[in-house]
Amino acid sequence: MSRTTRRAIQRGIQRATWATALACGLLLAGSGLRAGGAAQAGTAPPQAVSKEQVRLEALKREAAASVGVMHDFTQQMVDSVFSFGELGFQEFETQRYLVEILRKEGFTVEEGIAGVPTAFMASWGSGKPVIALGSDVDGIPQTSQKPGVAYRDPVVAGAPGHGEGHNSGVPLNITAALVVKRIMEREQIPGTIKIWPGVAEELVGTKAYFARAGFFKDVDICLFTHVGSNLGTSWGSAAGNGLVSVEYTFRGESAHSAGAPWRGRSALDAVELMNIGWNFRREHLRIQQRSHYVITDGGDQPNVVPSAASVWYYFRETDYPRVKGMWDIGDTMAKAAAMMTGTTLESTRVLGSAWPQHFNKVVAETMNENIKAVGLPAWSDDDQALAKAVQQEVGVTAKGLDTELTKLEGPIKEDDKRGGGSDDIGDVSWNVPTVTLRFPSNIPNLPGHNWSNAIAMATPIAHKGVTAGAKVQAMTMIDLLLRPALVAQAWEYFRTVQTKDATYTPLVRPEDSPAIELNRDVMERFRPEMKRFYYDPTRYKTYLEQLGIRYPALRPAIKAGQL
């Protein structure tokens, strides 16, 4: 961080330090008293406000204001990680960039944790509580897209990009952590801040290994973040599924496909028969399940009977026993397919896993109060124009960006669960009290895992949304640091409600290890060209400026007012 930025932050902190009287007035307003006035008719009598409450509110407001001052610093991180566009397990530029920032800011960083080269755990401070801030960092295949351009226009054709918006979460966490760190130093507040990236989340490839390696054993609370189109959080059982990701590899015998096919045993036949069997079986599985596959190895060339072939499955369900049951069915089908084709089921390799998510009620309610205090960003006309143009481009109603906060969401009833996506933050949520903050840096009603989801992610929409989220994150951290009862209550919920009738059993087996070779070939192919477009904040204020994009870039018909 530059000296200029540091001075700006300090000036912001000074401007943001609220007088005790003002803080008292804001607190009393919630009890029916106007600042400096008498109780309103029909309201409850005024309640005493302690010095601790006054201090808490003053520090939270200071934190929020300081996050606002750091907007440009945050924007540079968001734009930089966007420009790297790296796929899971190959986030080397992202890791290098973020670790350098953290070390400069006084964090100690352990790299390569749990056997994952691009993973790290950064720590600062000492003592309790230990607050871990996490968010994902990996991209999506073939979603390279110029930001701020409301139609398909890749930076590098065919390359990966941030079509999920994972470039934004760790910058949010770093901003919040730096603000809170300075307050802790000045106020001599004990506690430890940890920052970690969700590597290869799109492959649900690492968080179970982080938990297995013990990286959350001393953590009191985990505050996770994920990009969304509104500002909100939830508690209890979530709507998404758990899953196990398994690759089945078959071994056969090669032969000349035309000259002597009877001498071959096709491993590809085994793959195809397994897939046929699974597709018929879907009819007799619960509606809540989701399952899908890709053939990762279908042989070498048509005139050679494939001696090896592999298929990669995601088995998704709403709880551990049902995920495990689907996995057992898959194993049985794979063995049967090998028997039918005279081949051998050579291996079943777990490439990733995720428990269904369950979030902490106490922490979510605390965070929600801060969400209501911060509110949604003030979107500009240009922000709304981009959002509506992108929505029209993908064929949904052009409603633009959200302008009203969502409400705090509670548990999803079992009967209302109808399947959905997965996130391996679920594994963390069953090891330590956890919540996920969703922050408004993307456009509503887009397909997800798509080039259109990358359009907003290095624009003022993302920058404003990350700043709003960082304010909430910092304020929630202050709550947890200064209100130790919250941490105790969070663990009480975790022990007596969440884990009362459920025991976390990892889906990864003792013999499984992270699939760190995944996406290596793709990144080796595209990285040289992608490097030409890495963001250079020393020369350009924003990535839009570097790319020469006039925000927002709309189709001519839309510019003419035909939206």
CSV table of C-alpha atoms in Angstrom, one decimal, residues 329-518:
chain,number,residue,atom,x,y,z
A,329,ILE,CA,-24.8,-46.7,-6.6
A,330,GLY,CA,-22.2,-45.2,-8.8
A,331,ASP,CA,-19.6,-47.6,-7.6
A,332,THR,CA,-22.0,-50.5,-8.2
A,333,MET,CA,-22.7,-49.3,-11.8
A,334,ALA,CA,-19.0,-48.9,-12.5
A,335,LYS,CA,-18.3,-52.5,-11.4
A,336,ALA,CA,-21.2,-53.8,-13.5
A,337,ALA,CA,-20.0,-51.8,-16.5
A,338,ALA,CA,-16.6,-53.4,-16.2
A,339,MET,CA,-18.2,-56.9,-16.0
A,340,MET,CA,-20.3,-56.3,-19.1
A,341,THR,CA,-17.3,-55.2,-21.2
A,342,GLY,CA,-14.7,-57.6,-19.9
A,343,THR,CA,-12.6,-54.6,-18.6
A,344,THR,CA,-11.3,-53.7,-15.2
A,345,LEU,CA,-12.4,-50.9,-13.0
A,346,GLU,CA,-8.9,-49.6,-12.3
A,347,SER,CA,-9.6,-46.8,-9.9
A,348,THR,CA,-12.2,-44.6,-8.3
A,349,ARG,CA,-10.6,-41.3,-7.4
A,350,VAL,CA,-12.2,-38.6,-5.3
A,351,LEU,CA,-11.5,-35.2,-6.9
A,352,GLY,CA,-13.4,-33.2,-4.4
A,353,SER,CA,-16.3,-33.1,-1.9
A,354,ALA,CA,-18.6,-30.8,-0.1
A,355,TRP,CA,-20.9,-31.2,2.9
A,356,PRO,CA,-24.2,-29.5,2.8
A,357,GLN,CA,-24.0,-26.0,4.3
A,358,HIS,CA,-25.3,-25.1,7.8
A,359,PHE,CA,-24.7,-21.6,9.0
A,360,ASN,CA,-24.6,-20.1,12.5
A,361,LYS,CA,-27.8,-18.3,13.8
A,362,VAL,CA,-26.0,-16.1,16.3
A,363,VAL,CA,-23.4,-14.8,13.9
A,364,ALA,CA,-25.9,-14.4,11.1
A,365,GLU,CA,-28.2,-12.3,13.2
A,366,THR,CA,-25.3,-10.2,14.3
A,367,MET,CA,-24.1,-9.7,10.7
A,368,ASN,CA,-27.6,-8.9,9.5
A,369,GLU,CA,-27.8,-5.9,11.9
A,370,ASN,CA,-24.7,-4.6,10.2
A,371,ILE,CA,-26.1,-5.3,6.8
A,372,LYS,CA,-29.1,-3.2,7.6
A,373,ALA,CA,-26.9,-0.4,8.9
A,374,VAL,CA,-24.7,-0.4,5.7
A,375,GLY,CA,-27.5,-0.9,3.1
A,376,LEU,CA,-27.1,-1.4,-0.6
A,377,PRO,CA,-24.8,0.9,-2.7
A,378,ALA,CA,-26.1,3.9,-4.5
A,379,TRP,CA,-26.2,2.6,-8.1
A,380,SER,CA,-25.5,5.1,-10.9
A,381,ASP,CA,-27.5,5.4,-14.1
A,382,ASP,CA,-24.6,3.8,-15.9
A,383,ASP,CA,-24.6,0.9,-13.4
A,384,GLN,CA,-28.3,0.3,-14.0
A,385,ALA,CA,-27.9,0.7,-17.8
A,386,LEU,CA,-25.2,-2.0,-17.9
A,387,ALA,CA,-27.2,-4.4,-15.8
A,388,LYS,CA,-30.4,-4.0,-17.8
A,389,ALA,CA,-28.5,-4.4,-21.1
A,390,VAL,CA,-26.8,-7.6,-19.9
A,391,GLN,CA,-30.1,-9.0,-18.6
A,392,GLN,CA,-31.6,-8.3,-22.0
A,393,GLU,CA,-28.6,-9.9,-23.7
A,394,VAL,CA,-29.2,-13.2,-21.9
A,395,GLY,CA,-32.9,-13.2,-22.3
A,396,VAL,CA,-34.4,-12.3,-18.9
A,397,THR,CA,-36.4,-9.3,-17.8
A,398,ALA,CA,-34.4,-6.2,-17.7
A,399,LYS,CA,-35.0,-5.1,-14.1
A,400,GLY,CA,-31.5,-3.8,-13.4
A,401,LEU,CA,-29.7,-4.0,-10.1
A,402,ASP,CA,-31.4,-4.6,-6.8
A,403,THR,CA,-32.3,-1.5,-4.8
A,404,GLU,CA,-33.9,-3.2,-1.7
A,405,LEU,CA,-32.2,-5.4,0.8
A,406,THR,CA,-33.1,-9.0,1.1
A,407,LYS,CA,-34.3,-10.3,4.5
A,408,LEU,CA,-32.3,-12.5,6.8
A,409,GLU,CA,-33.0,-16.1,5.6
A,410,GLY,CA,-33.5,-19.0,8.1
A,411,PRO,CA,-33.3,-22.7,7.6
A,412,ILE,CA,-34.7,-24.4,4.5
A,413,LYS,CA,-37.3,-27.0,5.4
A,414,GLU,CA,-36.4,-30.5,4.2
A,415,ASP,CA,-39.5,-30.7,2.1
A,416,ASP,CA,-38.6,-27.5,0.3
A,417,LYS,CA,-35.2,-28.6,-0.7
A,418,ARG,CA,-35.2,-29.3,-4.4
A,419,GLY,CA,-31.5,-29.6,-5.1
A,420,GLY,CA,-29.0,-27.1,-6.3
A,421,GLY,CA,-25.4,-26.1,-6.3
A,422,SER,CA,-22.7,-27.0,-3.8
A,423,ASP,CA,-19.9,-25.2,-2.0
A,424,ASP,CA,-17.2,-26.8,0.1
A,425,ILE,CA,-17.6,-24.1,2.7
A,426,GLY,CA,-20.1,-26.7,4.0
A,427,ASP,CA,-17.2,-28.7,5.4
A,428,VAL,CA,-15.9,-25.7,7.3
A,429,SER,CA,-19.4,-24.9,8.6
A,430,TRP,CA,-19.5,-28.3,10.3
A,431,ASN,CA,-16.1,-27.7,12.0
A,432,VAL,CA,-16.5,-24.2,13.3
A,433,PRO,CA,-19.4,-21.7,13.6
A,434,THR,CA,-19.6,-20.1,10.1
A,435,VAL,CA,-21.7,-17.7,8.1
A,436,THR,CA,-21.5,-16.6,4.5
A,437,LEU,CA,-21.9,-12.9,3.6
A,438,ARG,CA,-23.3,-12.4,0.1
A,439,PHE,CA,-22.4,-9.0,-1.3
A,440,PRO,CA,-23.8,-7.1,-4.4
A,441,SER,CA,-21.1,-7.1,-7.0
A,442,ASN,CA,-22.9,-9.0,-9.8
A,443,ILE,CA,-26.1,-8.6,-11.9
A,444,PRO,CA,-29.3,-10.4,-10.9
A,445,ASN,CA,-30.8,-13.3,-12.8
A,446,LEU,CA,-27.8,-14.3,-14.9
A,447,PRO,CA,-27.0,-18.0,-15.8
A,448,GLY,CA,-24.0,-18.5,-13.4
A,449,HIS,CA,-20.8,-20.1,-14.5
A,450,ASN,CA,-21.1,-18.0,-17.7
A,451,TRP,CA,-19.3,-15.2,-19.5
A,452,SER,CA,-22.1,-12.8,-18.7
A,453,ASN,CA,-21.4,-13.2,-15.0
A,454,ALA,CA,-17.9,-11.8,-15.6
A,455,ILE,CA,-19.2,-8.5,-17.1
A,456,ALA,CA,-19.7,-6.6,-13.9
A,457,MET,CA,-16.8,-8.0,-12.0
A,458,ALA,CA,-14.2,-5.3,-12.7
A,459,THR,CA,-16.6,-2.3,-13.0
A,460,PRO,CA,-18.1,0.2,-10.5
A,461,ILE,CA,-20.8,-2.3,-9.7
A,462,ALA,CA,-18.2,-4.8,-8.3
A,463,HIS,CA,-16.2,-2.0,-6.6
A,464,LYS,CA,-19.2,-0.5,-4.8
A,465,GLY,CA,-20.5,-4.0,-3.8
A,466,VAL,CA,-17.2,-5.1,-2.4
A,467,THR,CA,-16.9,-1.9,-0.4
A,468,ALA,CA,-20.3,-2.4,1.0
A,469,GLY,CA,-19.5,-6.0,1.9
A,470,ALA,CA,-16.2,-5.0,3.5
A,471,LYS,CA,-18.0,-2.5,5.7
A,472,VAL,CA,-20.3,-5.3,7.0
A,473,GLN,CA,-17.4,-7.7,7.4
A,474,ALA,CA,-15.4,-5.2,9.4
A,475,MET,CA,-18.3,-4.2,11.6
A,476,THR,CA,-19.1,-7.8,12.3
A,477,MET,CA,-15.5,-8.4,13.3
A,478,ILE,CA,-15.6,-5.5,15.7
A,479,ASP,CA,-18.8,-7.1,17.3
A,480,LEU,CA,-17.1,-10.4,17.7
A,481,LEU,CA,-13.9,-8.8,19.2
A,482,LEU,CA,-15.7,-6.7,21.7
A,483,ARG,CA,-18.7,-8.9,22.6
A,484,PRO,CA,-17.2,-12.2,23.8
A,485,ALA,CA,-20.7,-13.4,24.7
A,486,LEU,CA,-21.5,-13.7,21.0
A,487,VAL,CA,-18.7,-16.2,20.4
A,488,ALA,CA,-19.9,-18.3,23.3
A,489,GLN,CA,-23.5,-18.2,22.1
A,490,ALA,CA,-22.4,-19.1,18.6
A,491,TRP,CA,-20.6,-22.2,19.9
A,492,GLU,CA,-23.7,-23.0,22.0
A,493,TYR,CA,-25.8,-23.1,18.9
A,494,PHE,CA,-23.2,-25.1,17.1
A,495,ARG,CA,-23.0,-27.8,19.8
A,496,THR,CA,-26.6,-28.0,21.0
A,497,VAL,CA,-28.5,-27.4,17.7
A,498,GLN,CA,-26.4,-27.8,14.6
A,499,THR,CA,-24.4,-30.9,15.6
A,500,LYS,CA,-26.8,-32.3,18.2
A,501,ASP,CA,-28.0,-35.1,15.8
A,502,ALA,CA,-25.3,-34.9,13.1
A,503,THR,CA,-21.6,-35.8,13.2
A,504,TYR,CA,-19.3,-34.5,10.5
A,505,THR,CA,-17.7,-37.4,8.6
A,506,PRO,CA,-15.5,-36.3,5.7
A,507,LEU,CA,-16.4,-37.5,2.3
A,508,VAL,CA,-12.7,-37.5,1.3
A,509,ARG,CA,-11.1,-40.8,2.4
A,510,PRO,CA,-7.8,-41.1,4.2
A,511,GLU,CA,-6.1,-42.2,1.0
A,512,ASP,CA,-7.4,-39.2,-1.0
A,513,SER,CA,-5.3,-36.2,-1.8
A,514,PRO,CA,-6.0,-32.9,-3.6
A,515,ALA,CA,-6.1,-33.2,-7.4
A,516,ILE,CA,-3.6,-30.4,-7.9
A,517,GLU,CA,-2.9,-31.3,-11.5
A,518,LEU,CA,-6.3,-30.3,-12.7
